[in-house]
Amino acid sequence: MDAAEFRRRGKEMVDHVADYLEKIEERPVYPDVEPGYLRSLIPTEAPVEPDSYEDIMKDVERVIMPGITHWHSPNFFAYFPAASSYPAMLADMLCSAIGCIGFSWAASPACTELETVMLDWLGKMLQLPECFLAGTHGHGGGVIQGTASEATLVSLLAARCKAIRRVQLLDPKKSEAEILSKLVAYTSEQAHSSVERAALIGAVMMKKVPTDSLYAVRGEMLKKILEEDKAAGLIPFYFCATLGTTPSCAFDHIADLGPLCNQENMWMHIDAAYAGSAFICPEFRPLLNGVEYADSFNFNPHKWMLINFDCSAMWVKKRTDIIGAFKMEPLYLKHENQESGLVTDYRHWQIPLGRRFRSLKMWFVFRMYGLQGLQAHIRKGTNELNQSLLKKITKSREIHLVPCQLSGSFVLRLAICSRSTEFRHIQQAWQHITQLAFELLQEHHH
Amino acid sequence: MDAAEFRRRGKEMVDHVADYLEKIEERPVYPDVEPGYLRSLIPTEAPVEPDSYEDIMKDVERVIMPGITHWHSPNFFAYFPAASSYPAMLADMLCSAIGCIGFSWAASPACTELETVMLDWLGKMLQLPECFLAGTHGHGGGVIQGTASEATLVSLLAARCKAIRRVQLLDPKKSEAEILSKLVAYTSEQAHSSVERAALIGAVMMKKVPTDSLYAVRGEMLKKILEEDKAAGLIPFYFCATLGTTPSCAFDHIADLGPLCNQENMWMHIDAAYAGSAFICPEFRPLLNGVEYADSFNFNPHKWMLINFDCSAMWVKKRTDIIGAFKMEPLYLKHENQESGLVTDYRHWQIPLGRRFRSLKMWFVFRMYGLQGLQAHIRKGTNELNQSLLKKITKSREIHLVPCQLSGSFVLRLAICSRSTEFRHIQQAWQHITQLAFELLQEHHH
C-alpha cells in the first residue's frame, strides 16, 4: 500500500469510523458468541501472498464485530467509561504517523516536552499544589502512564527504594533482603485488586485496612495497625489511598491519613483513577483536599476526560524519588543534554522503555473542548434540567414531590409519606420519574 | 466536534499524514532545539473556551515539528527501527474507534480471540515449536506486550513465583523472604539494561555472565557460575538469553544454554526484540534453534515487522506459569465463561490491567503483506543486487575486487593486497563502492 492508496483507504476508514460511532446504538452492546468463536472463522495460518483490502474490511464486519463488546454504546454500563472523542482520535492518527518512541528527551524532544507541559496544564485544572508541577524549576512533575495499575506499581517501587535507603542509612549493617522482609504496604480493604498486585510484584507484604460504614479508610484505623506493626518490628513504608473505590465510590479520608503518613515517613499514593476527572469542577475539588500530603497522585483521563486509552496521568512531588528507583544508563541511551538538569527522560518514570506520543491527544482534547467544555462533560446534568424534570412531574399529576437545595444542587426529594403507600407505589413512582426523565433528555438532545 | 466535522477533519488528517510521510526526507532528521524550547511556545494553562481546530493544526507545524526526531526519515540510523506501515495505521484508526479495553475475554471477545490466533499465526511463521502455540487444546500461547522490557519483567516474575513454590514444596519451613534473598537471575553482560531493571523491580539478585570474543554467552560460562553459586547456597532460577544484543547483535548460544537451564530447573527467557522478525525467513531461522528449551520467547514486531508501536509478541510454553504469578479475581472482573478453561483473560499475562485492541494491526499487516511481503521487507537486498554492484565496480575500472559465496550469499570481498596501499587508498575505495551502491539503489527504486 503506497501513500496514494493510503489517502483513499484512510478516507474510507474515517467514514467507517464515523458510521460505526453514529450507528453504534443499533448493535447489541454485548456479543452473543461462545469462547473460541473466532478461530473457526479465519484461516489457521497467515496468507503467503497478500489478501485484498476489500476482503479484510469485509472480515471486520464478519469476524470482528460479532465479538465486540461495544464500550461506546449508550447501553454500556459495565466496568467504567472508556473515554473517546473525535479530537483524541485525530491526534492519535498524527501520533501513528510521527511514530516516535519517546523514551528519552533526545528521542523526540517535542514528545517529552509536550507531555511535561500538558501534565502541568492538567495539574492546574485540578488545582494541584504547586509542588506537583514541573514548571521551569520545580522538583515535581507529571508523566503519562499506560494505566492506573502501572502508576500504583511505580509509586510502590519508588517508595520501596526510598525506604530501603533510609533504613540502611540509619543501620548500614542491615541487608537489603532483611529490610525487604520487614517492609509493609497498606491499602483499603476496598482498594482495587491492582494495588495488591503491585505489592505482589514488588515482593513486599501488603495489609488491608478496614473501612468505616461508608467503606472509607480513616486515619485512626490506619494508625492502630501501624502501632501494632511497628511494635512487631515491621517497617510501614507505603499507603495507597483511593478516591472513589471500584465497588462503591468511597473516598478515603486523605486529609487525616496524609499527616499520619508524613509523620511515619510513609509514601502516600492517591489513586483516583475514575473519580479524578471530576476535580476539574470547583464544586468537586474539595474531595481532593489532602492531596498536599501525598507523594504521588494519579487518575485516568482515559476514563472520564474524553481522551482515548491509554492515558493515565501521574504526578510526583519529588521526581528524584521516582527516577532513583529505576535509573539505568547504558551508553546507547545517553545524549549530551542529559546532565543539564533541564531534561526529562521519561523512561526512568515508568515500567516499559518505549512510549508513544500520547500527550498529543491531551493537547487536542484540552484545546478543542477548553476547560469549560470538559467541565460540562463531567457535569452533564444541570440544575435547570432537574427543575424541568420536577415541572414535568408536577404537570403530569401522577405523583407529588418537592425539591430541596444541597450544596448548590437542585435536588428532587422523594419521601415515603402516606400510611397506605405500598411497595408497588414506590416502584410505579420510580418508573414514572425515569420515564419522564428519559423524555426530557430526548427533547434536550434534539 | 460532531461526526460530520470528524469526517471532514479526519480526511484532512489522512492527507496530512500522507504528506508528512511522503516528504519526510526534506525535514532535518534530528531537531535543532534546546531543552525547554516548547514551554515558551504555548500558553501556561489550558484554554477555558475551545481553540479552533485550524489553530491547533497550525501549531503542530509551529510547536511540535521543530522538536521531532523523525524516526521514519530515511536518514534515521539511531536506536532501532520503529516499524510503521499504512495498513497498521488504518487498523489503529479502527482500534481507536472500537475503543474497547480488553482486560478479559468478556470485555471484548474479539479483542482477546484475535490476539490469541494472531500470535499462533506469527508463531507458525517463526516455526516456533507447537508447545508455544495456543491452538484449541494447547498449554502455551502468545500475548501482545507493550515492550520487550515488560515481557522480560513478566517472565522474571513468573519464574520467581515458580521457584518460590518449588523450594517451599521441598522445604515448607522456609519463608518466602528467605527464599527470595537466595534467588539469582542471570543474563549476559551484553544484555539490554531492561533485563537488569527487571531484576531490580522483582527484588532479586542478578548476575552478569561474561561473554566470548564475539560477545555471546556460552553454556560453559553460565555453568561455571551456577556451580559456584549453588555451592554458596544460592538458588539460580532464571536466565535471560539475548538473540541479537543491542551493542553488537551477538547471539547467545541457546542450544547449549537451554538444556543447562532445563536441567537446573531455571526458567529460560529469550529476548530477540530486534532480531526476532528475521526468523520468518527460512535462511535466518537456524539462529532460533534451541528455542525449544525456552520457557518464554519474545520479539518486537513493532521494530522490524511493519507494525506500529506498541506490539511486542511474547509466547510461553505453560500459560499456567505466567497466570499463576499474577492472578487476582475481584468480583467486578468475573464473568460466567471464566471457569471453562477455554477463555483467556489477558490481564493475568501482563503488568497493566487495561489493554488496547492491538492484534487488529497485526491482522491488517499480515494480510496486506502476506508472508512473502514480510520476508521481502526483512531481506531487502538480494544476491542479484550484490552481483550488479560488482559488475558496476568492475566496469568503472577504478578498483578491483572479487566475490565469494558465504552460506548462500553473494559476498564482495575486499583484500588489502599491495605493498603500496596506504590508508587513503582504502578510504577512496570505500567511498567509490558506497557511491556506486547508492547509484545502483537509486536505479533499482525508479
mmCIF file of C-alpha atoms in Angstrom, chain B residues 163 166 186 222-227 229-230 234-239 257-267:
data_model
loop_
_atom_site.group_PDB
_atom_site.id
_atom_site.type_symbol
_atom_site.label_atom_id
_atom_site.label_comp_id
_atom_site.label_asym_id
_atom_site.label_seq_id
_atom_site.Cartn_x
_atom_site.Cartn_y
_atom_site.Cartn_z
ATOM 1 C CA ALA B 163 10.887 -21.015 42.088
ATOM 2 C CA ARG B 166 9.169 -25.254 44.215
ATOM 3 C CA TYR B 186 21.410 -14.394 35.175
ATOM 4 C CA LEU B 222 26.924 -20.000 32.737
ATOM 5 C CA LYS B 223 27.620 -23.480 34.098
ATOM 6 C CA LYS B 224 30.721 -22.304 35.916
ATOM 7 C CA ILE B 225 28.911 -19.507 37.730
ATOM 8 C CA LEU B 226 25.976 -21.756 38.567
ATOM 9 C CA GLU B 227 28.284 -24.257 40.248
ATOM 10 C CA ASP B 229 26.546 -20.008 43.311
ATOM 11 C CA LYS B 230 24.895 -23.273 44.217
ATOM 12 C CA LEU B 234 22.173 -19.533 46.341
ATOM 13 C CA ILE B 235 19.230 -20.609 44.169
ATOM 14 C CA PRO B 236 19.630 -19.972 40.415
ATOM 15 C CA PHE B 237 16.131 -19.586 38.957
ATOM 16 C CA TYR B 238 16.181 -17.535 35.731
ATOM 17 C CA PHE B 239 18.320 -16.910 32.693
ATOM 18 C CA LEU B 257 22.243 -22.884 27.397
ATOM 19 C CA GLY B 258 18.739 -24.308 27.069
ATOM 20 C CA PRO B 259 19.467 -27.876 28.211
ATOM 21 C CA LEU B 260 21.534 -26.487 31.083
ATOM 22 C CA CYS B 261 18.662 -24.276 32.253
ATOM 23 C CA ASN B 262 16.182 -27.151 31.931
ATOM 24 C CA GLN B 263 18.430 -29.421 33.959
ATOM 25 C CA GLU B 264 18.866 -26.787 36.682
ATOM 26 C CA ASN B 265 15.136 -26.011 36.902
ATOM 27 C CA MET B 266 15.824 -22.479 35.701
ATOM 28 C CA TRP B 267 13.404 -20.512 33.555
#
